[in-house]
Coordinates of C-alpha atoms in Angstrom, one line a residue:
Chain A
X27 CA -71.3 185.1 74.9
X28 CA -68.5 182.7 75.1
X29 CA -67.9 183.1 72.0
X30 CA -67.4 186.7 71.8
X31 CA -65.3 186.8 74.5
X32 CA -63.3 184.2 72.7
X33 CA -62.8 187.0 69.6
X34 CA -62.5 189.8 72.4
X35 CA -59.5 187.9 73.4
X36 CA -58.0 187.0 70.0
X37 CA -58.2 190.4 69.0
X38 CA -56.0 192.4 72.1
X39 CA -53.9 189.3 71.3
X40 CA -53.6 190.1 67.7
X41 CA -52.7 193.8 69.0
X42 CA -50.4 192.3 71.4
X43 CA -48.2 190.2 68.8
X44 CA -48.1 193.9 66.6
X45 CA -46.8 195.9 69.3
X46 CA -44.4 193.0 69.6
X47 CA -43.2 193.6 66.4
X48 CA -42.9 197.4 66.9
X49 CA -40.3 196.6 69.7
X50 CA -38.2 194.3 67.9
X51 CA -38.2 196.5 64.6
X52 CA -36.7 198.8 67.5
X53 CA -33.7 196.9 68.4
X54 CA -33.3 196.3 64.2
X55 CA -33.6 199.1 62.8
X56 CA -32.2 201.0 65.9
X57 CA -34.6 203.6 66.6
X58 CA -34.2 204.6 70.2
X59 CA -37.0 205.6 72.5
X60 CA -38.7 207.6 72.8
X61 CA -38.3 208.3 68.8
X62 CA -41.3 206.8 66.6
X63 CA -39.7 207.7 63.5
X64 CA -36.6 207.0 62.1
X65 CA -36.8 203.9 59.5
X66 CA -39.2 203.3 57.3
X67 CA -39.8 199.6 58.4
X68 CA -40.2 200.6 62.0
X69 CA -42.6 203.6 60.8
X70 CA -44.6 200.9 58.9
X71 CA -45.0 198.4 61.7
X72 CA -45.7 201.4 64.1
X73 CA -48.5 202.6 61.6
X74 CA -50.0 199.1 61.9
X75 CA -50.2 199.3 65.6
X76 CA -51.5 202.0 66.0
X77 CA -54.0 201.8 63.2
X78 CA -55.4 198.2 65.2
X79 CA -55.7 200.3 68.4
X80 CA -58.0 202.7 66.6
X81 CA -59.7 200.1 65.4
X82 CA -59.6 197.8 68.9
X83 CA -61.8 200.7 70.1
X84 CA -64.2 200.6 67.9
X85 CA -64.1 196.8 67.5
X86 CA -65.1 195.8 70.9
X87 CA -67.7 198.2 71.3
X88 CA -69.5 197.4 68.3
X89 CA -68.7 193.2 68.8
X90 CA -70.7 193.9 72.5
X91 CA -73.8 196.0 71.3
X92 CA -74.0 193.8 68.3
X93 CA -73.9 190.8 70.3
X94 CA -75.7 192.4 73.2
X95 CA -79.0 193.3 70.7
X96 CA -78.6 190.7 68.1
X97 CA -76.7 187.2 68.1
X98 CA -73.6 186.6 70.0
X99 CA -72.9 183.7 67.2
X100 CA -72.8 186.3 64.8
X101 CA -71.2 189.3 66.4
X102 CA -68.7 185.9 67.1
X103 CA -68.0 185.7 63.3
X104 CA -67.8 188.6 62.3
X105 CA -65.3 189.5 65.0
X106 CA -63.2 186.3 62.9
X107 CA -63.3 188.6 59.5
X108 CA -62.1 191.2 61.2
X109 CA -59.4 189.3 62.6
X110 CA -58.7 188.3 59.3
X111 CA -58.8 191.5 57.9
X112 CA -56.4 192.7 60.4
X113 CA -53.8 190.5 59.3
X114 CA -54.3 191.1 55.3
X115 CA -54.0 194.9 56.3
X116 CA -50.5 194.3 58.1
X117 CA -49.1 192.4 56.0
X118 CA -50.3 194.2 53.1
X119 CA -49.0 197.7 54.9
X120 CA -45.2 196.4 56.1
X121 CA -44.7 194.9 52.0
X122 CA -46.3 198.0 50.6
X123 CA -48.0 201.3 52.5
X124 CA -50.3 201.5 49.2
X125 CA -51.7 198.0 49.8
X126 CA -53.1 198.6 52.6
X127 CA -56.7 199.2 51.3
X128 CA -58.4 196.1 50.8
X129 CA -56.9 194.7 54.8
X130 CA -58.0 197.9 56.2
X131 CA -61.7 198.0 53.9
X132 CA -61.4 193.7 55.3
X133 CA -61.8 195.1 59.0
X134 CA -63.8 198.1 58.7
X135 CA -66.7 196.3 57.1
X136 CA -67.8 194.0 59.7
X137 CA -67.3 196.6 62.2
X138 CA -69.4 198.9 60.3
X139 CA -72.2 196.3 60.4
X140 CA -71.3 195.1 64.0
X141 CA -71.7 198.9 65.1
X142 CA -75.1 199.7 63.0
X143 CA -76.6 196.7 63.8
X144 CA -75.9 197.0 67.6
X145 CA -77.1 200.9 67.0
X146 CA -80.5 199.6 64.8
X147 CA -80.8 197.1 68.1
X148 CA -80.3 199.9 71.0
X149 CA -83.2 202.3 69.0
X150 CA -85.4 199.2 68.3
X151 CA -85.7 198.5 71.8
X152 CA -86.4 201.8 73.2
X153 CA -89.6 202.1 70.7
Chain B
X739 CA -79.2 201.1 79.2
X740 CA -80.8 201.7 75.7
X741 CA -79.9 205.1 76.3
X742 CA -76.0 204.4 77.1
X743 CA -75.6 202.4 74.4
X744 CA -77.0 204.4 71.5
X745 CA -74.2 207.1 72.9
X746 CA -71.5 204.5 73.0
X747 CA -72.6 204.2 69.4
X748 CA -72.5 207.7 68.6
X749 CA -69.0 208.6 70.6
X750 CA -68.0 205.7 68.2
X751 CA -68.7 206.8 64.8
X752 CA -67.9 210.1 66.3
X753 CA -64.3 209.3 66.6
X754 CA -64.8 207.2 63.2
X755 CA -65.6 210.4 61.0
X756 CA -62.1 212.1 62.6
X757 CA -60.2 209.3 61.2
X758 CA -62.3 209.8 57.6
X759 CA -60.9 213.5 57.9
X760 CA -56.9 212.4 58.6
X761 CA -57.8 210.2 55.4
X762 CA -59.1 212.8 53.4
X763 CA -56.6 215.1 54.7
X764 CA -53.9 212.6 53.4
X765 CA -54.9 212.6 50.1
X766 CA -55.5 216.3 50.0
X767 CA -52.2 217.4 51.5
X768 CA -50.0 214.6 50.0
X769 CA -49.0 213.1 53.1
X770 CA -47.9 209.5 52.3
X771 CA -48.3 207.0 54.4
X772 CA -46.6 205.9 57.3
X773 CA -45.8 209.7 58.1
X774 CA -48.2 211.7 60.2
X775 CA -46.7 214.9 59.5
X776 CA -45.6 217.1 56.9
X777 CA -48.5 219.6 57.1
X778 CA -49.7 221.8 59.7
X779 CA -54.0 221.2 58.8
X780 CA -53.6 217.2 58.1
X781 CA -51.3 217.8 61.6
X782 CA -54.3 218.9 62.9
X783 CA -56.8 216.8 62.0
X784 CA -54.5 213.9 63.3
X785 CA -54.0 215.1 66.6
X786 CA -58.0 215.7 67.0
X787 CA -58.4 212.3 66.2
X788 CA -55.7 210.7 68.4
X789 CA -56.6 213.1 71.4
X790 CA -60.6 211.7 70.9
X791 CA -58.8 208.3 70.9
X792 CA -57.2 208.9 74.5
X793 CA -60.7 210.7 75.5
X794 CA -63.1 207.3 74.0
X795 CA -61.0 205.3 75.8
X796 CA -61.7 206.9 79.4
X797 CA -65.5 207.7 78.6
X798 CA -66.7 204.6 77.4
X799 CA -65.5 203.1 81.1
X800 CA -66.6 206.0 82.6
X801 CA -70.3 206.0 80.6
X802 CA -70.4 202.3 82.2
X803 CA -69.4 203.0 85.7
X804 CA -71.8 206.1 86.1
X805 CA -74.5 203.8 84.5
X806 CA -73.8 201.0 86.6
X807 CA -74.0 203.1 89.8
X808 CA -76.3 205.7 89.6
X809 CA -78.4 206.3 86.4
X810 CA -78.3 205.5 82.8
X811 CA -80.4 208.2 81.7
X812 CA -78.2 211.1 83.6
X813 CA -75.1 209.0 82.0
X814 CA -76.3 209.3 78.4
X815 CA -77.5 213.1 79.2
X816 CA -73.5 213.3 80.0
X817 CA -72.5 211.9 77.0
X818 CA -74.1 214.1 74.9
X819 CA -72.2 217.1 76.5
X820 CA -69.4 214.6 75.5
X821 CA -70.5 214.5 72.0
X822 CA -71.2 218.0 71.6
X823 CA -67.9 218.8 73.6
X824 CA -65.5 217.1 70.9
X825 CA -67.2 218.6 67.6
X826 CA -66.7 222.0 69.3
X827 CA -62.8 220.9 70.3
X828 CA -62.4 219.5 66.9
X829 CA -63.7 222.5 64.8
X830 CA -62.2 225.1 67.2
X831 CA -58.4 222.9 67.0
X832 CA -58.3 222.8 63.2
X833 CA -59.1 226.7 63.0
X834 CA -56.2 227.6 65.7
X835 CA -54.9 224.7 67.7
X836 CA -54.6 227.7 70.7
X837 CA -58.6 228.0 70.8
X838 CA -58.7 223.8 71.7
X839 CA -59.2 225.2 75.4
X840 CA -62.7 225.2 75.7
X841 CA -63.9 221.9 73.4
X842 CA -61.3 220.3 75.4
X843 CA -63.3 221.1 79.0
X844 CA -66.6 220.1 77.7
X845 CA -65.3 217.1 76.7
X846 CA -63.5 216.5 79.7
X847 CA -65.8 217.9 82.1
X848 CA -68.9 215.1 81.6
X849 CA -65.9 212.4 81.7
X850 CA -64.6 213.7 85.1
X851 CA -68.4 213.2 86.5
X852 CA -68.8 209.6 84.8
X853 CA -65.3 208.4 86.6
X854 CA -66.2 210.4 89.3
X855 CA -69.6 209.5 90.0
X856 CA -68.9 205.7 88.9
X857 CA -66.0 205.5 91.2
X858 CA -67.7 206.7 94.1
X859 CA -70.7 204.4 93.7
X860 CA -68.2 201.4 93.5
X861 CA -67.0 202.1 96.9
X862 CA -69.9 202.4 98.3
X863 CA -71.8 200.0 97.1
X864 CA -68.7 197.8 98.7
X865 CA -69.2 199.7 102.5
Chain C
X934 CA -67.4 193.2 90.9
X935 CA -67.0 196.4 92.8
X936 CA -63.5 196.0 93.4
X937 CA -63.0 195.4 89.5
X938 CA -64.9 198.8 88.9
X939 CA -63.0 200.4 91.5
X940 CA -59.8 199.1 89.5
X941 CA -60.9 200.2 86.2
X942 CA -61.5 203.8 87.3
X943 CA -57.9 204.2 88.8
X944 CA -56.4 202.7 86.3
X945 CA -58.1 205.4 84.0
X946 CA -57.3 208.0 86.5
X947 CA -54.0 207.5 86.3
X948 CA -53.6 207.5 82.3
X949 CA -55.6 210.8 82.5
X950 CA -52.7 212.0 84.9
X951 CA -50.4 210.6 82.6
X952 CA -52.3 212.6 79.9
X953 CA -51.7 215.9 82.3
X954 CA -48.0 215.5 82.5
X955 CA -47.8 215.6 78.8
X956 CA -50.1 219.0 78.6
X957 CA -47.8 220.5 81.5
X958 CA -44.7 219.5 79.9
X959 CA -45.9 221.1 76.4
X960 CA -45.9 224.5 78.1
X961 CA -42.9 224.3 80.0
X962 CA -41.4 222.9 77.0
X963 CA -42.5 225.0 74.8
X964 CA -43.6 222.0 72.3
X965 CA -46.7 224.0 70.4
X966 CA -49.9 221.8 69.4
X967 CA -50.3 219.9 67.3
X968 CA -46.3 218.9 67.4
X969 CA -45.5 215.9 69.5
X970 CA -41.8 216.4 69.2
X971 CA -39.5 218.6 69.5
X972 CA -38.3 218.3 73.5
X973 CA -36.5 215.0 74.7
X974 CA -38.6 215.0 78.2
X975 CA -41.9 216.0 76.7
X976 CA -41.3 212.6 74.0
X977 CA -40.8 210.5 76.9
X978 CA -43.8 211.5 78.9
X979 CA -45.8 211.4 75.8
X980 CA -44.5 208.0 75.2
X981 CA -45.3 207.0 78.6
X982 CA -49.1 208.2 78.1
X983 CA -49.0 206.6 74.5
X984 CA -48.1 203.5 76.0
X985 CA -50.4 203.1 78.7
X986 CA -53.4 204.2 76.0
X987 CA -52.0 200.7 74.1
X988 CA -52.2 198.6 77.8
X989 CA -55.2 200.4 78.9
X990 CA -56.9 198.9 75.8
X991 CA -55.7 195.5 76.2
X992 CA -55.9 195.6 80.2
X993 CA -59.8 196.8 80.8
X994 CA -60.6 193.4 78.6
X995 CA -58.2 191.3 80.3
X996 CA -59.7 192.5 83.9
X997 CA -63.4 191.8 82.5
X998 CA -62.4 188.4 81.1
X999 CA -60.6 187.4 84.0
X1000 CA -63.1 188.5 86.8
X1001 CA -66.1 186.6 84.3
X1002 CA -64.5 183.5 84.0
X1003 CA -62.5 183.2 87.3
X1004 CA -62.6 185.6 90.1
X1005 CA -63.2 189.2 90.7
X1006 CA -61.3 189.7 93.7
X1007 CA -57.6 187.9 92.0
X1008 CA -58.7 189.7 89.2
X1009 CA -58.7 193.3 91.1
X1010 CA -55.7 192.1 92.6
X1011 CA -53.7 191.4 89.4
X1012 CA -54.7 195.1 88.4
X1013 CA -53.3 196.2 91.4
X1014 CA -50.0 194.8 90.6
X1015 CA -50.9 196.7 87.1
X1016 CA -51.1 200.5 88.5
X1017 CA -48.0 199.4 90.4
X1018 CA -46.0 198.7 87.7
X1019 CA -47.1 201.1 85.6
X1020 CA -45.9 204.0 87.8
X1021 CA -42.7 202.3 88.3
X1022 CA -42.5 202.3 84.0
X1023 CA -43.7 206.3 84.0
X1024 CA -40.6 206.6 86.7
X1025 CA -37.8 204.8 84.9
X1026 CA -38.9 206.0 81.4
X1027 CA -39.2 209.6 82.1
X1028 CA -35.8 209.1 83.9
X1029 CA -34.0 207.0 81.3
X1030 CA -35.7 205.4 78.2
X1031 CA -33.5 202.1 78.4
X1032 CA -34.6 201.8 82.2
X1033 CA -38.4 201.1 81.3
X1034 CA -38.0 197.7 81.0
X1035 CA -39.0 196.3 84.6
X1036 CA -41.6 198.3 84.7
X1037 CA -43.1 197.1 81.3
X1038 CA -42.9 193.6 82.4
X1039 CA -44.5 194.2 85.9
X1040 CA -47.7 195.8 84.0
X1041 CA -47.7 193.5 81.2
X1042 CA -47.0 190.1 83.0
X1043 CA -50.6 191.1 84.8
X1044 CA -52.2 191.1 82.0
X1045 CA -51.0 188.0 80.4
X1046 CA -53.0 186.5 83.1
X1047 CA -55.8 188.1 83.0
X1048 CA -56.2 187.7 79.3
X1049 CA -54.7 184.3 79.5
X1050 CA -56.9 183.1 82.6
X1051 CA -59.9 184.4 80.9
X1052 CA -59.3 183.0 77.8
X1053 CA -59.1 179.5 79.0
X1054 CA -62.2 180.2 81.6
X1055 CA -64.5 180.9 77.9
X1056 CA -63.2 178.4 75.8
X1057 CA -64.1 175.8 79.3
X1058 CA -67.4 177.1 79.5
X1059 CA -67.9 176.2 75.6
X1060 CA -67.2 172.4 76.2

């Protein structure tokens, strides 16, 4: 389980460093609090926040039951694509709000198969 | 904890299908990306999502608490008033975001008994 | 680990609070669903609410890691200093948005070490 906690703690990291980069495209771009609009740079880094706590929610949840019915080695990596993926997607987003597909499709897939797995695993073991 | 899981599940890909719909919506109603408004339904659809968002994050802990300290099965039987709770809010706030009342409670109702219940076993099981 | 449960249900508690402030200050506002803007106070205590959802999601893992790895009783201790700070952040920011700063840091300096403490305690417990 080490290992997952490992990702569980890269990831809110991850989220960390992007709301850091919200609050300094703040001061930039000056766009005052409590205003979340205002620039489109700021609106882009903002959308990328936000976006990764949607995704943080789901993430963790699905890295646990996948992990929990499964294999924590392998919950373990594909918490790492994710945390790939999430970087592709800001990048791509901040350069270009059109890129953002193939980041964003980068991180939905492993949760997709961290959450059905986990799911399959939960229904297989009532039965 | 079969039971709590396969709900944790569920309240996940719940909240996962609201963000498809603020996709959708996007395309539909030509609201480019970063905005999040511009029109009143995709307006709608986004606030279901982020107000399920606020709402995951306080029932998942609460779904473990409850779980934890009294019973898994009465905790999953709560979070399927959960479930059903935020399809109701969701369809009733894209028709009239006035009519949200009631969706809202049932969602919030089950959650007040999880935290409730889960707090309240905590402390005792510490006295 | 009761005292970490006990934590995590107040510090929900009081982002649902948070969550009630913004509803109240909708209707004495007048700022109609689904806007979020519209009334200077009602944006701040939405902020507030926003921002705590982002912490909240970043503290509950921090607290686990932390209590896993090291100790459950520092850790419930750290998320006392937590609450704390995050109702001196809700006071200054609803008061004046450039005055949230010491409130921030005295919520997110807790967190860096629970995340940080339990980071280090799973990457030990690897080697």
């Amino acid at each position: 389980m080490a290992y997952v906690d490992i990702v569980t703690a890269l990831a809110v990291l991850q989220f960390i460093v992007f709301g850091f980069k919200v609050g300094q495209a703040r001061e930039r771009y000056g766009v005052q609090a409590p205003a979340t609009t205002g620039h489109e740079i700021f609106e882009r880094l903002f959308r990328v926040q936000q976006n990764t706590l949607e995704l943080l929610v789901i993430f963790l949840p699905g890295l646990y039951l996948f992990s929990r019915y499964f294999n924590p080695l392998w919950a373990a990596a594909l918490g790492v694509v994710y945390l790939v993926g999430r970087q592709v997607y800001a990048a791509g987003y901040v350069k270009d709000p059109a890129k953002r597909g193939p980041g964003f499709a980068l991180t939905f897939l492993p949760i997709v198969v961290l959450l059905g797995g986990g799911a399959i695993g939960a229904v297989r073991a009532l039965i």
